[in-house]
Amino acid sequence: MCAEPFVRALLGIDRLAAERILTAAIRESSLEEVVRSMVVPALEQIGDDWVRGRVALSDVYMSSRICEELMRSLAPNAAPLMRDQPRIAIAALQDYHLLGKKMVQLALVSSGYAVIDFGQGILVADLVRRVQEAEVEVLLISTLMLPSALRVKDLRRELDRAGLKPALVVGGAPFRFDRRLWEEVGADAMGVSAADALKIMGQIVEERARAARRDHELHATGPHDPRASRA
């Protein structure tokens, strides 16, 4: 599935052309697959071109906005919400960039996940409060600059202090440059792309399912079950 025509439509700020391309692709496949193989690669290419000075920041902003609007309009064709999924939230910690966070969010939502968007530029204290209020079980953190990535360590400390134990998944340029940084700041996992985020969420969901099965088995073999004495 070629992303080049979609890239040209986004950079030309041609929403109608972008919608036609997506709609035609979805007819041949599915929204989930189109997001993975067209939308996310297109946004990644535009982001890389911005880093190399080939496109303006305004192009990055408008491209992500068009994609966001199209995802909302095409939502009826999206994958149904997954059952028994964890409560997921995403935020850009102390950074004001949108592209990386938006790509991950689009990929997850199109795959049937419900994602709470805490926005960008959020500070550690505010983020801890919102995690507690929303009872978040998986927290996705996107960073662009190293100082913001290092604040994840403060975030983990404050979450622990508040008795909150969400799975902490990080991503962004600092973690791509230093592949061990995620461990140093106390994160539970790190992804370098939206595809990685989907894999990590799949692993988290599967682990939750295994834990639920273990709890069920332990309950079934409780003190009043004769099988319990065999342990």
PDB file of C-alpha atoms in Angstrom:
ATOM      1  CA  MET A   1       0.000   0.000   0.000  1.00  0.00           C
ATOM      2  CA  CYS A   2       1.793   3.120  -1.268  1.00  0.00           C
ATOM      3  CA  ALA A   3       1.728   6.186   0.991  1.00  0.00           C
ATOM      4  CA  GLU A   4       3.209   8.642  -1.526  1.00  0.00           C
ATOM      5  CA  PRO A   5      -0.112   9.924  -3.001  1.00  0.00           C
ATOM      6  CA  PHE A   6      -1.421  10.400   0.527  1.00  0.00           C
ATOM      7  CA  VAL A   7       1.727  12.318   1.497  1.00  0.00           C
ATOM      8  CA  ARG A   8       1.290  14.620  -1.502  1.00  0.00           C
ATOM      9  CA  ALA A   9      -2.354  15.261  -0.582  1.00  0.00           C
ATOM     10  CA  LEU A  10      -1.413  16.095   3.018  1.00  0.00           C
ATOM     11  CA  LEU A  11       1.419  18.436   2.052  1.00  0.00           C
ATOM     12  CA  GLY A  12      -0.890  20.087  -0.466  1.00  0.00           C
ATOM     13  CA  ILE A  13      -3.419  20.583   2.355  1.00  0.00           C
ATOM     14  CA  ASP A  14      -5.930  18.838   0.089  1.00  0.00           C
ATOM     15  CA  ARG A  15      -8.328  17.228   2.549  1.00  0.00           C
ATOM     16  CA  LEU A  16     -10.713  16.016  -0.160  1.00  0.00           C
ATOM     17  CA  ALA A  17      -7.943  14.245  -2.052  1.00  0.00           C
ATOM     18  CA  ALA A  18      -6.652  12.693   1.172  1.00  0.00           C
ATOM     19  CA  GLU A  19     -10.154  11.485   2.017  1.00  0.00           C
ATOM     20  CA  ARG A  20     -10.627   9.966  -1.452  1.00  0.00           C
ATOM     21  CA  ILE A  21      -7.324   8.105  -1.155  1.00  0.00           C
ATOM     22  CA  LEU A  22      -8.165   6.742   2.299  1.00  0.00           C
ATOM     23  CA  THR A  23     -11.719   5.787   1.367  1.00  0.00           C
ATOM     24  CA  ALA A  24     -10.549   3.865  -1.707  1.00  0.00           C
ATOM     25  CA  ALA A  25      -7.862   2.083   0.325  1.00  0.00           C
ATOM     26  CA  ILE A  26     -10.320   1.152   3.076  1.00  0.00           C
ATOM     27  CA  ARG A  27     -12.659  -0.419   0.501  1.00  0.00           C
ATOM     28  CA  GLU A  28      -9.813  -2.738  -0.477  1.00  0.00           C
ATOM     29  CA  SER A  29      -8.666  -3.448   3.068  1.00  0.00           C
ATOM     30  CA  SER A  30      -9.713  -2.055   6.465  1.00  0.00           C
ATOM     31  CA  LEU A  31      -9.263   1.160   8.375  1.00  0.00           C
ATOM     32  CA  GLU A  32      -6.887  -0.549  10.796  1.00  0.00           C
ATOM     33  CA  GLU A  33      -4.649  -1.781   7.988  1.00  0.00           C
ATOM     34  CA  VAL A  34      -4.786   1.561   6.161  1.00  0.00           C
ATOM     35  CA  VAL A  35      -3.696   3.401   9.304  1.00  0.00           C
ATOM     36  CA  ARG A  36      -0.802   0.999   9.821  1.00  0.00           C
ATOM     37  CA  SER A  37       0.433   0.882   6.242  1.00  0.00           C
ATOM     38  CA  MET A  38      -0.518   4.329   4.900  1.00  0.00           C
ATOM     39  CA  VAL A  39      -1.429   6.967   7.500  1.00  0.00           C
ATOM     40  CA  VAL A  40       1.345   6.271  10.007  1.00  0.00           C
ATOM     41  CA  PRO A  41       4.103   5.871   7.365  1.00  0.00           C
ATOM     42  CA  ALA A  42       2.945   9.104   5.691  1.00  0.00           C
ATOM     43  CA  LEU A  43       3.110  11.061   8.936  1.00  0.00           C
ATOM     44  CA  GLU A  44       6.478   9.505   9.777  1.00  0.00           C
ATOM     45  CA  GLN A  45       7.821  10.565   6.368  1.00  0.00           C
ATOM     46  CA  ILE A  46       6.548  14.116   6.826  1.00  0.00           C
ATOM     47  CA  GLY A  47       8.097  14.220  10.296  1.00  0.00           C
ATOM     48  CA  ASP A  48      11.444  12.987   8.947  1.00  0.00           C
ATOM     49  CA  ASP A  49      11.292  15.588   6.166  1.00  0.00           C
ATOM     50  CA  TRP A  50      10.745  18.298   8.775  1.00  0.00           C
ATOM     51  CA  VAL A  51      13.788  17.126  10.738  1.00  0.00           C
ATOM     52  CA  ARG A  52      15.820  17.340   7.507  1.00  0.00           C
ATOM     53  CA  GLY A  53      14.474  20.811   6.753  1.00  0.00           C
ATOM     54  CA  ARG A  54      12.505  19.748   3.691  1.00  0.00           C
ATOM     55  CA  VAL A  55       9.081  20.808   4.949  1.00  0.00           C
ATOM     56  CA  ALA A  56       7.870  23.471   7.351  1.00  0.00           C
ATOM     57  CA  LEU A  57       6.545  22.866  10.843  1.00  0.00           C
ATOM     58  CA  SER A  58       3.187  24.181   9.634  1.00  0.00           C
ATOM     59  CA  ASP A  59       3.093  21.295   7.117  1.00  0.00           C
ATOM     60  CA  VAL A  60       3.580  18.825   9.958  1.00  0.00           C
ATOM     61  CA  TYR A  61       0.821  20.482  11.978  1.00  0.00           C
ATOM     62  CA  MET A  62      -1.695  20.614   9.115  1.00  0.00           C
ATOM     63  CA  SER A  63      -0.954  17.034   8.077  1.00  0.00           C
ATOM     64  CA  SER A  64      -1.645  15.723  11.559  1.00  0.00           C
ATOM     65  CA  ARG A  65      -4.813  17.832  11.793  1.00  0.00           C
ATOM     66  CA  ILE A  66      -6.142  16.494   8.486  1.00  0.00           C
ATOM     67  CA  CYS A  67      -5.430  12.923   9.569  1.00  0.00           C
ATOM     68  CA  GLU A  68      -7.146  13.506  12.897  1.00  0.00           C
ATOM     69  CA  GLU A  69     -10.247  14.921  11.192  1.00  0.00           C
ATOM     70  CA  LEU A  70     -10.357  12.059   8.698  1.00  0.00           C
ATOM     71  CA  MET A  71     -10.092   9.472  11.452  1.00  0.00           C
ATOM     72  CA  ARG A  72     -13.064  11.047  13.204  1.00  0.00           C
ATOM     73  CA  SER A  73     -15.137  11.060  10.017  1.00  0.00           C
ATOM     74  CA  LEU A  74     -14.177   7.484   9.184  1.00  0.00           C
ATOM     75  CA  ALA A  75     -14.717   6.228  12.746  1.00  0.00           C
ATOM     76  CA  PRO A  76     -17.893   4.243  11.871  1.00  0.00           C
ATOM     77  CA  ASN A  77     -15.646   1.987   9.788  1.00  0.00           C
ATOM     78  CA  ALA A  78     -13.084   1.567  12.541  1.00  0.00           C
ATOM     79  CA  ALA A  79     -12.517  -1.629  14.455  1.00  0.00           C
ATOM     80  CA  PRO A  80     -15.067  -2.123  17.252  1.00  0.00           C
ATOM     81  CA  LEU A  81     -13.852  -1.322  20.731  1.00  0.00           C
ATOM     82  CA  MET A  82     -12.028  -4.236  22.296  1.00  0.00           C
ATOM     83  CA  ARG A  83     -13.676  -5.818  25.304  1.00  0.00           C
ATOM     84  CA  ASP A  84     -11.963  -5.939  28.691  1.00  0.00           C
ATOM     85  CA  GLN A  85      -9.181  -3.590  27.633  1.00  0.00           C
ATOM     86  CA  PRO A  86      -7.172  -1.594  30.179  1.00  0.00           C
ATOM     87  CA  ARG A  87      -7.809   2.106  30.703  1.00  0.00           C
ATOM     88  CA  ILE A  88      -5.244   3.780  28.451  1.00  0.00           C
ATOM     89  CA  ALA A  89      -4.061   7.390  28.416  1.00  0.00           C
ATOM     90  CA  ILE A  90      -1.471   9.225  26.338  1.00  0.00           C
ATOM     91  CA  ALA A  91       0.380  12.499  26.915  1.00  0.00           C
ATOM     92  CA  ALA A  92       3.345  14.528  25.688  1.00  0.00           C
ATOM     93  CA  LEU A  93       5.285  15.162  28.900  1.00  0.00           C
ATOM     94  CA  GLN A  94       6.374  18.826  29.078  1.00  0.00           C
ATOM     95  CA  ASP A  95       6.703  18.896  25.278  1.00  0.00           C
ATOM     96  CA  TYR A  96       4.357  20.609  22.858  1.00  0.00           C
ATOM     97  CA  HIS A  97       4.924  18.427  19.801  1.00  0.00           C
ATOM     98  CA  LEU A  98       1.969  16.503  18.405  1.00  0.00           C
ATOM     99  CA  LEU A  99       3.108  14.245  15.597  1.00  0.00           C
ATOM    100  CA  GLY A 100       4.506  11.232  17.448  1.00  0.00           C
ATOM    101  CA  LYS A 101       1.694  11.176  19.975  1.00  0.00           C
ATOM    102  CA  LYS A 102      -0.894  11.584  17.236  1.00  0.00           C
ATOM    103  CA  MET A 103       0.490   8.670  15.197  1.00  0.00           C
ATOM    104  CA  VAL A 104       0.384   6.330  18.178  1.00  0.00           C
ATOM    105  CA  GLN A 105      -3.103   7.467  19.108  1.00  0.00           C
ATOM    106  CA  LEU A 106      -4.425   6.999  15.567  1.00  0.00           C
ATOM    107  CA  ALA A 107      -2.970   3.503  15.353  1.00  0.00           C
ATOM    108  CA  LEU A 108      -4.433   2.437  18.702  1.00  0.00           C
ATOM    109  CA  VAL A 109      -7.893   3.915  18.143  1.00  0.00           C
ATOM    110  CA  SER A 110      -8.175   2.387  14.676  1.00  0.00           C
ATOM    111  CA  SER A 111      -7.313  -0.992  16.230  1.00  0.00           C
ATOM    112  CA  GLY A 112     -10.177  -0.848  18.718  1.00  0.00           C
ATOM    113  CA  TYR A 113      -8.524   0.720  21.759  1.00  0.00           C
ATOM    114  CA  ALA A 114     -10.088   3.593  23.681  1.00  0.00           C
ATOM    115  CA  VAL A 115      -7.405   6.176  24.480  1.00  0.00           C
ATOM    116  CA  ILE A 116      -7.734   9.151  26.818  1.00  0.00           C
ATOM    117  CA  ASP A 117      -5.737  12.097  25.470  1.00  0.00           C
ATOM    118  CA  PHE A 118      -4.167  14.162  28.254  1.00  0.00           C
ATOM    119  CA  GLY A 119      -2.714  16.540  25.657  1.00  0.00           C
ATOM    120  CA  GLN A 120       0.755  18.060  25.490  1.00  0.00           C
ATOM    121  CA  GLY A 121       2.914  20.248  27.690  1.00  0.00           C
ATOM    122  CA  ILE A 122       1.546  18.546  30.795  1.00  0.00           C
ATOM    123  CA  LEU A 123       3.641  18.708  33.978  1.00  0.00           C
ATOM    124  CA  VAL A 124       4.441  15.762  36.237  1.00  0.00           C
ATOM    125  CA  ALA A 125       2.183  16.799  39.128  1.00  0.00           C
ATOM    126  CA  ASP A 126      -0.803  17.394  36.847  1.00  0.00           C
ATOM    127  CA  LEU A 127      -0.224  14.124  35.055  1.00  0.00           C
ATOM    128  CA  VAL A 128      -0.136  12.134  38.302  1.00  0.00           C
ATOM    129  CA  ARG A 129      -3.402  13.751  39.388  1.00  0.00           C
ATOM    130  CA  ARG A 130      -5.108  12.960  36.094  1.00  0.00           C
ATOM    131  CA  VAL A 131      -3.856   9.379  36.118  1.00  0.00           C
ATOM    132  CA  GLN A 132      -5.370   8.945  39.560  1.00  0.00           C
ATOM    133  CA  GLU A 133      -8.679  10.581  38.632  1.00  0.00           C
ATOM    134  CA  ALA A 134      -9.076   8.532  35.440  1.00  0.00           C
ATOM    135  CA  GLU A 135      -7.828   5.295  37.061  1.00  0.00           C
ATOM    136  CA  VAL A 136      -5.366   4.847  34.210  1.00  0.00           C
ATOM    137  CA  GLU A 137      -3.817   1.393  33.873  1.00  0.00           C
ATOM    138  CA  VAL A 138      -1.525   2.035  30.898  1.00  0.00           C
ATOM    139  CA  LEU A 139       0.149   5.423  30.470  1.00  0.00           C
ATOM    140  CA  LEU A 140       1.819   6.233  27.152  1.00  0.00           C
ATOM    141  CA  ILE A 141       4.361   9.064  27.268  1.00  0.00           C
ATOM    142  CA  SER A 142       5.742  10.813  24.195  1.00  0.00           C
ATOM    143  CA  THR A 143       8.792  13.089  24.386  1.00  0.00           C
ATOM    144  CA  LEU A 144      10.780  15.060  21.841  1.00  0.00           C
ATOM    145  CA  MET A 145      13.605  16.569  23.913  1.00  0.00           C
ATOM    146  CA  LEU A 146      15.999  14.875  26.341  1.00  0.00           C
ATOM    147  CA  PRO A 147      15.034  17.015  29.387  1.00  0.00           C
ATOM    148  CA  SER A 148      11.421  15.878  28.957  1.00  0.00           C
ATOM    149  CA  ALA A 149      12.499  12.253  28.634  1.00  0.00           C
ATOM    150  CA  LEU A 150      14.505  12.519  31.859  1.00  0.00           C
ATOM    151  CA  ARG A 151      11.420  13.821  33.672  1.00  0.00           C
ATOM    152  CA  VAL A 152       9.872  10.378  33.204  1.00  0.00           C
ATOM    153  CA  LYS A 153      12.021   9.345  36.177  1.00  0.00           C
ATOM    154  CA  ASP A 154      10.304  12.020  38.280  1.00  0.00           C
ATOM    155  CA  LEU A 155       6.954  10.845  36.942  1.00  0.00           C
ATOM    156  CA  ARG A 156       7.622   7.258  38.001  1.00  0.00           C
ATOM    157  CA  ARG A 157       8.728   8.385  41.463  1.00  0.00           C
ATOM    158  CA  GLU A 158       5.607  10.509  41.975  1.00  0.00           C
ATOM    159  CA  LEU A 159       3.323   7.749  40.682  1.00  0.00           C
ATOM    160  CA  ASP A 160       4.895   5.323  43.149  1.00  0.00           C
ATOM    161  CA  ARG A 161       4.568   7.866  45.956  1.00  0.00           C
ATOM    162  CA  ALA A 162       0.850   8.194  45.162  1.00  0.00           C
ATOM    163  CA  GLY A 163       0.426   4.408  45.155  1.00  0.00           C
ATOM    164  CA  LEU A 164      -0.311   4.344  41.414  1.00  0.00           C
ATOM    165  CA  LYS A 165       1.049   1.499  39.297  1.00  0.00           C
ATOM    166  CA  PRO A 166       0.127   2.063  35.657  1.00  0.00           C
ATOM    167  CA  ALA A 167       2.234   0.338  33.020  1.00  0.00           C
ATOM    168  CA  LEU A 168       4.479   3.155  31.804  1.00  0.00           C
ATOM    169  CA  VAL A 169       5.301   3.035  28.085  1.00  0.00           C
ATOM    170  CA  VAL A 170       7.582   5.681  26.569  1.00  0.00           C
ATOM    171  CA  GLY A 171       8.611   6.759  23.098  1.00  0.00           C
ATOM    172  CA  GLY A 172      10.206   9.615  21.189  1.00  0.00           C
ATOM    173  CA  ALA A 173      13.545  10.755  19.840  1.00  0.00           C
ATOM    174  CA  PRO A 174      15.584  10.545  23.094  1.00  0.00           C
ATOM    175  CA  PHE A 175      14.609   6.898  23.531  1.00  0.00           C
ATOM    176  CA  ARG A 176      15.511   6.092  19.917  1.00  0.00           C
ATOM    177  CA  PHE A 177      18.954   7.636  20.349  1.00  0.00           C
ATOM    178  CA  ASP A 178      19.637   5.846  23.654  1.00  0.00           C
ATOM    179  CA  ARG A 179      18.000   2.433  23.611  1.00  0.00           C
ATOM    180  CA  ARG A 180      18.614   1.885  27.373  1.00  0.00           C
ATOM    181  CA  LEU A 181      17.239   5.237  28.517  1.00  0.00           C
ATOM    182  CA  TRP A 182      13.726   3.851  29.074  1.00  0.00           C
ATOM    183  CA  GLU A 183      15.078   1.497  31.748  1.00  0.00           C
ATOM    184  CA  GLU A 184      17.096   4.250  33.401  1.00  0.00           C
ATOM    185  CA  VAL A 185      14.004   6.442  33.856  1.00  0.00           C
ATOM    186  CA  GLY A 186      11.885   3.588  35.224  1.00  0.00           C
ATOM    187  CA  ALA A 187       9.579   2.899  32.285  1.00  0.00           C
ATOM    188  CA  ASP A 188       8.115  -0.556  31.722  1.00  0.00           C
ATOM    189  CA  ALA A 189       8.494  -0.561  27.931  1.00  0.00           C
ATOM    190  CA  MET A 190       9.673   1.567  25.023  1.00  0.00           C
ATOM    191  CA  GLY A 191       8.532   1.793  21.419  1.00  0.00           C
ATOM    192  CA  VAL A 192      10.103   3.562  18.469  1.00  0.00           C
ATOM    193  CA  SER A 193       7.005   3.571  16.255  1.00  0.00           C
ATOM    194  CA  ALA A 194       3.229   3.338  16.264  1.00  0.00           C
ATOM    195  CA  ALA A 195       3.595  -0.304  15.228  1.00  0.00           C
ATOM    196  CA  ASP A 196       5.652  -0.911  18.387  1.00  0.00           C
ATOM    197  CA  ALA A 197       2.874   0.673  20.458  1.00  0.00           C
ATOM    198  CA  LEU A 198       0.380  -1.811  19.015  1.00  0.00           C
ATOM    199  CA  LYS A 199       2.687  -4.738  19.796  1.00  0.00           C
ATOM    200  CA  ILE A 200       3.265  -3.523  23.348  1.00  0.00           C
ATOM    201  CA  MET A 201      -0.462  -3.034  23.950  1.00  0.00           C
ATOM    202  CA  GLY A 202      -1.109  -6.515  22.602  1.00  0.00           C
ATOM    203  CA  GLN A 203       1.405  -7.913  25.081  1.00  0.00           C
ATOM    204  CA  ILE A 204      -0.170  -5.957  27.954  1.00  0.00           C
ATOM    205  CA  VAL A 205      -3.663  -7.187  27.057  1.00  0.00           C
ATOM    206  CA  GLU A 206      -2.444 -10.783  26.806  1.00  0.00           C
ATOM    207  CA  GLU A 207      -0.672 -10.526  30.171  1.00  0.00           C
ATOM    208  CA  ARG A 208      -3.862  -9.169  31.737  1.00  0.00           C
ATOM    209  CA  ALA A 209      -5.780 -12.116  30.293  1.00  0.00           C
ATOM    210  CA  ARG A 210      -3.224 -14.582  31.696  1.00  0.00           C
ATOM    211  CA  ALA A 211      -3.386 -12.900  35.100  1.00  0.00           C
ATOM    212  CA  ALA A 212      -7.187 -13.101  35.064  1.00  0.00           C
ATOM    213  CA  ARG A 213      -7.009 -16.800  34.228  1.00  0.00           C
ATOM    214  CA  ARG A 214      -4.530 -17.387  37.067  1.00  0.00           C
ATOM    215  CA  ASP A 215      -6.789 -15.543  39.512  1.00  0.00           C
ATOM    216  CA  HIS A 216      -9.752 -17.605  38.352  1.00  0.00           C
ATOM    217  CA  GLU A 217      -7.812 -20.843  38.809  1.00  0.00           C
ATOM    218  CA  LEU A 218      -6.637 -19.812  42.281  1.00  0.00           C
ATOM    219  CA  HIS A 219     -10.209 -18.959  43.239  1.00  0.00           C
ATOM    220  CA  ALA A 220     -11.408 -22.308  41.905  1.00  0.00           C
ATOM    221  CA  THR A 221      -8.788 -24.154  43.964  1.00  0.00           C
ATOM    222  CA  GLY A 222      -9.389 -22.250  47.204  1.00  0.00           C
ATOM    223  CA  PRO A 223      -9.257 -23.666  50.743  1.00  0.00           C
ATOM    224  CA  HIS A 224     -12.615 -25.418  50.359  1.00  0.00           C
ATOM    225  CA  ASP A 225     -11.600 -27.151  47.130  1.00  0.00           C
ATOM    226  CA  PRO A 226     -10.090 -30.609  47.760  1.00  0.00           C
ATOM    227  CA  ARG A 227      -7.658 -30.018  44.901  1.00  0.00           C
ATOM    228  CA  ALA A 228      -5.959 -27.281  46.931  1.00  0.00           C
ATOM    229  CA  SER A 229      -4.456 -29.830  49.362  1.00  0.00           C
ATOM    230  CA  ARG A 230      -2.389 -31.324  46.560  1.00  0.00           C
ATOM    231  CA  ALA A 231      -0.205 -28.227  46.300  1.00  0.00           C
TER     232      ALA A 231
END
